[in-house]
mmCIF file of C-alpha atoms in Angstrom:
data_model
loop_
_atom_site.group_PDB
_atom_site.id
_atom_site.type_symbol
_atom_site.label_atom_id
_atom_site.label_comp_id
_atom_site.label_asym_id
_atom_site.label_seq_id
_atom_site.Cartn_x
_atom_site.Cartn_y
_atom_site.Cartn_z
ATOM 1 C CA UNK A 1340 54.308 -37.865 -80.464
ATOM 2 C CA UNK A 1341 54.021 -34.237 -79.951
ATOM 3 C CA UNK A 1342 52.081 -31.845 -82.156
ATOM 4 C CA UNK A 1343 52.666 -32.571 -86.247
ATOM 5 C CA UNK A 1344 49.562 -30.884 -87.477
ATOM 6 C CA UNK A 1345 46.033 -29.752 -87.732
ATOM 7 C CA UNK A 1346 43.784 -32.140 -90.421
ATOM 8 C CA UNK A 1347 42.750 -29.829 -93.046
ATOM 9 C CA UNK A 1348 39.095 -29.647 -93.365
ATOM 10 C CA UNK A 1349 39.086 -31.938 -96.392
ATOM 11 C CA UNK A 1350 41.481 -34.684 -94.204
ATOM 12 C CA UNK A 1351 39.025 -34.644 -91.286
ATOM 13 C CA UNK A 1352 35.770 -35.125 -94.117
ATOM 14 C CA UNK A 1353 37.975 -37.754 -95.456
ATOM 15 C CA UNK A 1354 37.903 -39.825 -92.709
ATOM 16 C CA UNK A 1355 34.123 -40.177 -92.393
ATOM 17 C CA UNK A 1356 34.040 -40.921 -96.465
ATOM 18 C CA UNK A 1357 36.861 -43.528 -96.131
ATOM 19 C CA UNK A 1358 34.922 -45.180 -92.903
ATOM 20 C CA UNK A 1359 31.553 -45.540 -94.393
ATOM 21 C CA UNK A 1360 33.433 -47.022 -97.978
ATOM 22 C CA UNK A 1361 35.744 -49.252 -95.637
ATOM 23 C CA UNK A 1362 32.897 -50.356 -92.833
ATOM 24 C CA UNK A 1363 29.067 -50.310 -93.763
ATOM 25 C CA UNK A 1364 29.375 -53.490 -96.234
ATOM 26 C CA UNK A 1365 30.296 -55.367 -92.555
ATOM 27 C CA UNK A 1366 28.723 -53.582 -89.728
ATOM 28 C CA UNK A 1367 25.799 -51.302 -91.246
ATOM 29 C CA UNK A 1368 25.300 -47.698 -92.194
ATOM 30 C CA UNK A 1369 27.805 -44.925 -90.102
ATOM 31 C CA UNK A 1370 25.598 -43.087 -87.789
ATOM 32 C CA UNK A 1371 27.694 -41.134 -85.637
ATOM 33 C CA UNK A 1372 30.709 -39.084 -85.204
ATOM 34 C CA UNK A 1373 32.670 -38.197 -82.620
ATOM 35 C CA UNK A 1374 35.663 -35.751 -82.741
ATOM 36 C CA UNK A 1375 38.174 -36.609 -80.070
ATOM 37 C CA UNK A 1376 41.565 -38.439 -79.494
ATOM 38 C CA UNK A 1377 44.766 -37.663 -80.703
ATOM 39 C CA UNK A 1378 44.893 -34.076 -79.816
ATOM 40 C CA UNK A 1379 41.932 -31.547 -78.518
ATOM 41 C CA UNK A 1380 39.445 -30.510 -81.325
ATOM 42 C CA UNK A 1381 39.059 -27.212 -80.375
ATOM 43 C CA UNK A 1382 42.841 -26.158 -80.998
ATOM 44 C CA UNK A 1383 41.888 -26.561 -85.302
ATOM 45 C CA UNK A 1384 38.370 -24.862 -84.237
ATOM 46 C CA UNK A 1385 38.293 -23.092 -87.968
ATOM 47 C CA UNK A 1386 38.555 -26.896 -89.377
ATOM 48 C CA UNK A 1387 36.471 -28.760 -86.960
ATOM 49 C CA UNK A 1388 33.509 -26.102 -87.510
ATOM 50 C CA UNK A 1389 33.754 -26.262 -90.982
ATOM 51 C CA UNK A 1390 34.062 -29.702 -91.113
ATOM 52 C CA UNK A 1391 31.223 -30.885 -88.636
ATOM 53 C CA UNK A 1392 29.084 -28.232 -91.077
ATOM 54 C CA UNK A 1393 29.495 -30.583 -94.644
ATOM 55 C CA UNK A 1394 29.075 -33.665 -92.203
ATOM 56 C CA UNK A 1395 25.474 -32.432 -91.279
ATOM 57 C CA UNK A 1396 24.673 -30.092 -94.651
ATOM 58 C CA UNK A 1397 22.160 -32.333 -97.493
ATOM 59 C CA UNK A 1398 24.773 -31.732 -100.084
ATOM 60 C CA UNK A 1399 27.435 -32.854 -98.138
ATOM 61 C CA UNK A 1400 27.375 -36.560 -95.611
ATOM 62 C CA UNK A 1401 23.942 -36.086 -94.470
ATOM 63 C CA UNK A 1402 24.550 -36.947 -90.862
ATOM 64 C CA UNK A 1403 21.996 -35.629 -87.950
ATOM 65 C CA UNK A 1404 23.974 -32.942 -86.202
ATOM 66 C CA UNK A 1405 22.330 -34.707 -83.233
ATOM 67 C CA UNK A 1406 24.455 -37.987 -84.341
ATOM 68 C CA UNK A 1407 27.425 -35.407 -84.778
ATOM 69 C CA UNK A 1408 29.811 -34.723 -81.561
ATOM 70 C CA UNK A 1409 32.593 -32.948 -80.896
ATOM 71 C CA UNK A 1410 34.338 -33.288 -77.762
ATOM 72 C CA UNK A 1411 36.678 -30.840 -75.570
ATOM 73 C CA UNK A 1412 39.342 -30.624 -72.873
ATOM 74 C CA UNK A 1413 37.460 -27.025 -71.814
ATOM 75 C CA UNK A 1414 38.713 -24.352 -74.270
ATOM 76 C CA UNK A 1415 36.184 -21.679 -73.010
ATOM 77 C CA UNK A 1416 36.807 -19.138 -75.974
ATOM 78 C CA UNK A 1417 36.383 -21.834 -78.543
ATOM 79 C CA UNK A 1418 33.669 -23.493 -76.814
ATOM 80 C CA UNK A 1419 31.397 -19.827 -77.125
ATOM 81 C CA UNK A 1420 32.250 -19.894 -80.492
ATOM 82 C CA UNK A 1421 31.657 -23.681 -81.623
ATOM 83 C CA UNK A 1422 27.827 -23.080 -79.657
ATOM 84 C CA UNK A 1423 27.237 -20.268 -81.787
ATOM 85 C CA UNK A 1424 28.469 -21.150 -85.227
ATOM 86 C CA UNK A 1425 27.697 -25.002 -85.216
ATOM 87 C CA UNK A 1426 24.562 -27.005 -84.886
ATOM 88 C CA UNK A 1427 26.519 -30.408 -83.501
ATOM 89 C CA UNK A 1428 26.573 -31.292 -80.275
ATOM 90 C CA UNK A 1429 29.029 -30.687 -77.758
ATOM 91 C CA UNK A 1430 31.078 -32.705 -75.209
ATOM 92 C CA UNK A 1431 33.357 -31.916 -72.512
ATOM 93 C CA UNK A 1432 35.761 -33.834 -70.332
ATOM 94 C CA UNK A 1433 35.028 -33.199 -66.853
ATOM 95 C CA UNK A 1434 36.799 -36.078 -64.964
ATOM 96 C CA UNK A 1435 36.978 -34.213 -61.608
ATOM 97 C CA UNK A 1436 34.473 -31.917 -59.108
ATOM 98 C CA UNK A 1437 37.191 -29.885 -57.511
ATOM 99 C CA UNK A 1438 39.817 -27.435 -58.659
ATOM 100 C CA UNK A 1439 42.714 -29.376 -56.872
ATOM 101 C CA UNK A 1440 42.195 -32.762 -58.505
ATOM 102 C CA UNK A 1441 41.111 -31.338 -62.090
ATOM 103 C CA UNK A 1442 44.127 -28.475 -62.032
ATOM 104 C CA UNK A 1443 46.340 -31.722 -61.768
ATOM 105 C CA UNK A 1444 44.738 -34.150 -64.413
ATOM 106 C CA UNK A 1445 43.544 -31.796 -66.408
ATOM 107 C CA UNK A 1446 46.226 -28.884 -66.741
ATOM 108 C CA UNK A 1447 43.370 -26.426 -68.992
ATOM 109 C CA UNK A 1448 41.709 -25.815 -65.972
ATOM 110 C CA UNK A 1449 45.082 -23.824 -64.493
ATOM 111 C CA UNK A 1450 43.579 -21.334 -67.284
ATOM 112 C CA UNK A 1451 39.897 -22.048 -67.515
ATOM 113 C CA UNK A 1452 38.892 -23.638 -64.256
ATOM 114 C CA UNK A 1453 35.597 -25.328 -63.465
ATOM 115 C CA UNK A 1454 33.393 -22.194 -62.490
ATOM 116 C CA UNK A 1455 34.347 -20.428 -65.341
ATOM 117 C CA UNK A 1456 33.627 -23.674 -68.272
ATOM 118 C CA UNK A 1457 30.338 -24.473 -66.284
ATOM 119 C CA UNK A 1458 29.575 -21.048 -65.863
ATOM 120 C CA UNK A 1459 30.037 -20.367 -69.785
ATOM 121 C CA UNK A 1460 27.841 -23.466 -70.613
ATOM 122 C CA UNK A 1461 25.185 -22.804 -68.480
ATOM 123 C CA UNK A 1462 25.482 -18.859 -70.211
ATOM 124 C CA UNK A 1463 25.904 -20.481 -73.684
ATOM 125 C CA UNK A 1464 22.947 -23.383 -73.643
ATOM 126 C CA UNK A 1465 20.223 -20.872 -72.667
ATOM 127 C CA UNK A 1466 20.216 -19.903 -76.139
ATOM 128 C CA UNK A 1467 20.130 -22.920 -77.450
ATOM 129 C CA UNK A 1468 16.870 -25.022 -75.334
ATOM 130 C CA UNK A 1469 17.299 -28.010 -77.517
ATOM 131 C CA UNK A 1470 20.635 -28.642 -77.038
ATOM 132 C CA UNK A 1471 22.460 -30.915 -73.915
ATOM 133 C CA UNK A 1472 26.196 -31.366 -73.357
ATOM 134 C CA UNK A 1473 27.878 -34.580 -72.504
ATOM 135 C CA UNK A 1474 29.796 -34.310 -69.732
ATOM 136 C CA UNK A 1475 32.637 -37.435 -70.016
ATOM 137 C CA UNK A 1476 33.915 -38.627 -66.466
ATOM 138 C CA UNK A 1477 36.743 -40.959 -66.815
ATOM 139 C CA UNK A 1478 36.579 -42.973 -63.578
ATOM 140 C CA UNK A 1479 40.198 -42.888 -61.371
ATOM 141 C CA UNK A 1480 40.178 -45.238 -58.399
ATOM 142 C CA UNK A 1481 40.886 -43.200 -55.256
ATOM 143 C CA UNK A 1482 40.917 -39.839 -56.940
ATOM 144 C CA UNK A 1483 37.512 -38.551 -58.353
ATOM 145 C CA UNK A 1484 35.304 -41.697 -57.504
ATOM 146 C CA UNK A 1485 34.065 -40.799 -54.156
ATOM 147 C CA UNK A 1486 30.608 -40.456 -52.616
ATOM 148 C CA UNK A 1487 31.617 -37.342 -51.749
ATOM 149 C CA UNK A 1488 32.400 -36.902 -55.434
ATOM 150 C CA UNK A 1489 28.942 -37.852 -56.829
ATOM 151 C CA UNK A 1490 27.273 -35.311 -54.463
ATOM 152 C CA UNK A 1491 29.639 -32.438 -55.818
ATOM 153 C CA UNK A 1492 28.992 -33.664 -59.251
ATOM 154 C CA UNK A 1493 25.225 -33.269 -59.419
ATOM 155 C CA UNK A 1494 25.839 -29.990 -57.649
ATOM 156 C CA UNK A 1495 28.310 -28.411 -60.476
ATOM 157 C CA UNK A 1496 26.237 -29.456 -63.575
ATOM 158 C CA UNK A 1497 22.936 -28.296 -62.276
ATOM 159 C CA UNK A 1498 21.344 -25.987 -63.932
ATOM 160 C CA UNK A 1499 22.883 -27.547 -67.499
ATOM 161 C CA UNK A 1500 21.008 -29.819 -69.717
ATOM 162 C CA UNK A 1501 23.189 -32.408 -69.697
ATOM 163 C CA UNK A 1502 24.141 -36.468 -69.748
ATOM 164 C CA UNK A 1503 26.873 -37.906 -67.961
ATOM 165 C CA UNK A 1504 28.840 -40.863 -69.374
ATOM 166 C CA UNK A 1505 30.986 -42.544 -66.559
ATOM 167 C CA UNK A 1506 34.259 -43.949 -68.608
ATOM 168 C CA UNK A 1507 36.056 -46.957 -67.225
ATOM 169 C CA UNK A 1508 39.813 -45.979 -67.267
ATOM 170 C CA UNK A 1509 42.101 -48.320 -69.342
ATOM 171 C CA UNK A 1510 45.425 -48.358 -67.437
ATOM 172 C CA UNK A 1511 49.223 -47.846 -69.193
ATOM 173 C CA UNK A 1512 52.458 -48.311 -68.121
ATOM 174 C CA UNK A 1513 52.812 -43.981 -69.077
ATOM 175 C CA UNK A 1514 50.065 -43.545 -66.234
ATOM 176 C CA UNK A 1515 49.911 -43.715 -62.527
ATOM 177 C CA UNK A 1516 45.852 -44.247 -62.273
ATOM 178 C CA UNK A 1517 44.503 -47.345 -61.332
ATOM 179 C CA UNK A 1518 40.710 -47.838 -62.715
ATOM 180 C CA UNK A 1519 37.752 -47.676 -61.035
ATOM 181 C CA UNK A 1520 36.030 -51.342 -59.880
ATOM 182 C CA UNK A 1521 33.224 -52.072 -61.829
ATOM 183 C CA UNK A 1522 30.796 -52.464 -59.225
ATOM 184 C CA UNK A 1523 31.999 -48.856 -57.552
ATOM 185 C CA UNK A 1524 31.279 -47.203 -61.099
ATOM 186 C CA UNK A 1525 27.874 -48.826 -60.790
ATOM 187 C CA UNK A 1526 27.108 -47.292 -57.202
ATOM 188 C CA UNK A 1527 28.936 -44.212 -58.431
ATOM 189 C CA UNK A 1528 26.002 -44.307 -61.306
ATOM 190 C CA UNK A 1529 23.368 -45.058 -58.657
ATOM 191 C CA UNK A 1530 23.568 -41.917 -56.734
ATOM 192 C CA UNK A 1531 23.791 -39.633 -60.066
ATOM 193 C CA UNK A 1532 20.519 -41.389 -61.265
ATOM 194 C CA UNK A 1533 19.059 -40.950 -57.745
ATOM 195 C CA UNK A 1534 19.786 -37.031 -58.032
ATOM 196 C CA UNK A 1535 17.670 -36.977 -61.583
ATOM 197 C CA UNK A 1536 20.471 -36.810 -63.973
ATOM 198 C CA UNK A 1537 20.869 -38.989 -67.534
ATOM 199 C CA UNK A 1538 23.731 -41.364 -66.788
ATOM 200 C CA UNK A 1539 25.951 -44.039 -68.905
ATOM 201 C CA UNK A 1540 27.998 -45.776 -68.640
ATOM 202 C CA UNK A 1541 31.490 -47.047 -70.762
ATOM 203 C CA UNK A 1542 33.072 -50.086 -69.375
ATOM 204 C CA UNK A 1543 36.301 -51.065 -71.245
ATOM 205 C CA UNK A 1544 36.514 -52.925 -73.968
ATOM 206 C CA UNK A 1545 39.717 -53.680 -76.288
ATOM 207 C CA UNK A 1546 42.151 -53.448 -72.739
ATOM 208 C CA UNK A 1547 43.580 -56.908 -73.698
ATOM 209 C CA UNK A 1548 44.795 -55.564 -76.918
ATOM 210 C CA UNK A 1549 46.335 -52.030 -75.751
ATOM 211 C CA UNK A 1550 43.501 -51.167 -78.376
ATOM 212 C CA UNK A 1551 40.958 -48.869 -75.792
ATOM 213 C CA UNK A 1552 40.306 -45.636 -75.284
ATOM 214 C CA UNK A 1553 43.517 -44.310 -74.354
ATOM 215 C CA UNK A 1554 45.616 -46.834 -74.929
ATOM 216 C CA UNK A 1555 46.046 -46.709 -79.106
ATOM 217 C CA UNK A 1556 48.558 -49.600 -79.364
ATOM 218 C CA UNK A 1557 51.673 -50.600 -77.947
ATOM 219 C CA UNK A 1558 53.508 -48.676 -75.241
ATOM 220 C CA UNK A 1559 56.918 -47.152 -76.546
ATOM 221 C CA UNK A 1560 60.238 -46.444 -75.319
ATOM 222 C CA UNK A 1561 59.991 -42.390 -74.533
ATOM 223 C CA UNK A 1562 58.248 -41.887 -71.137
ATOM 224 C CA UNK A 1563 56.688 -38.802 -70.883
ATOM 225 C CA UNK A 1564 57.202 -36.416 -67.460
ATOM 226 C CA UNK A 1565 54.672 -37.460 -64.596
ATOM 227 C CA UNK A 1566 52.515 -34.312 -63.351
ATOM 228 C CA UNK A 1567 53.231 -33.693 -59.527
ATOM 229 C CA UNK A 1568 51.062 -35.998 -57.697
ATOM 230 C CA UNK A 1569 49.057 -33.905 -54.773
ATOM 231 C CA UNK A 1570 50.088 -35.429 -51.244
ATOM 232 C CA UNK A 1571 46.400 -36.601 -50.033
ATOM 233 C CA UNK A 1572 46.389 -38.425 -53.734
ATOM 234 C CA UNK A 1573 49.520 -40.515 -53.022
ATOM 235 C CA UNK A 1574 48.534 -42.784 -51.205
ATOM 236 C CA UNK A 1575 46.089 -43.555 -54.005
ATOM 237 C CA UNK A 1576 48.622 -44.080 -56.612
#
């Protein structure tokens, strides 16, 4: 779709009003939010802070900024300043443990790679002992689901206090990844838990529809251009 617009501050507020109107009759109080989808948070910082803020604030939703999330591709800048101004919590999507596979995946790292976004949360947490991050890891068969993987994993967030949630992948015909078995995600879990850190795990759910995370609805006509696929990852895809 391309970029329309950032939500205004009211728009994004609206959405939480309008969900717990539309949904808590059926399915119970609204507990938690989570900022992340169409687009990356951090780009309409100015709204997202201020948002997040009347979410948590007694005269405003009354949510627990510990039941309040916002999640990011790795927008280092923004990321200092979200820490500092905003009492949510934090989540970043690390899906790789090397430079190479991440700069391809995840283009943001060409400009903040992963020494410099670890190395800013570790900085950034120290000064703020009761928080963790969540560290999302979408699982890609043959590209970042090694054993080799899971050892440089627990090596890069050390030092962080931090949970990892391990995301099954929900395939589309716009993608060339191929998800992660089940079972390897669970062996993949094994040897994080083994090393001491907090792991979950997301299997998919809503795949049969082309309604999970990812996915939002039926495929369309304009193809978007495939990132150069790194020869020793070919064979993969």
């Amino acid at each position: 779709m391309g970029l329309r617009k950032h939500l205004s501050t009211a728009e994004i507020v609206e959405q939480a009003v309008f969900a717990r109107k539309l949904f808590s009759d059926e399915f119970g109080t609204i507990t938690n939010v989570v900022f992340m989808g169409m687009g990356e948070p951090l780009h309409n910082v100015d709204n997202v802070i201020k948002a997040s803020s009347i979410m948590v604030d007694e005269q405003g939703l009354q949510f627990s900024p510990r039941k309040v999330t916002v999640s990011t591709s790795g927008l280092v800048p923004e990321i200092k300043r979200f820490l500092n101004e905003s009492n949510c919590d934090l989540a970043v999507s690390l899906n790789a443990t090397t430079d190479e596979v991440r700069d391809w995946i995840m283009p943001i790292n060409r400009r903040y790679n992963l020494s410099t976004l670890l190395g800013t949360l570790r900085e950034e947490l120290r000064l703020r002992p009761k928080s963790i991050v969540l560290f999302e890891y979408v699982m890609l068969a043959g590209v970042n689901d090694s054993v080799d993987d899971a050892k440089r994993l627990t090596e890069l967030v050390r030092g962080i206090a931090c949970k990892i949630n391990l995301i099954s992948f929900n395939p589309h015909s716009g993608s060339q990844f191929k998800p992660t078995p089940d079972e390897k995600i669970i062996e993949f879990r094994n040897m994080l838990i083994q090393s001491g850190l907090t792991v979950m795990v997301r299997l998919s759910r809503g795949d049969d529809q082309m309604a999970a995370c990812g996915q939002l609805g039926a495929a369309g006509d304009y193809q978007l251009p495939l990132l150069r696929v790194p020869e020793k990852f070919q064979v993969a895809l």
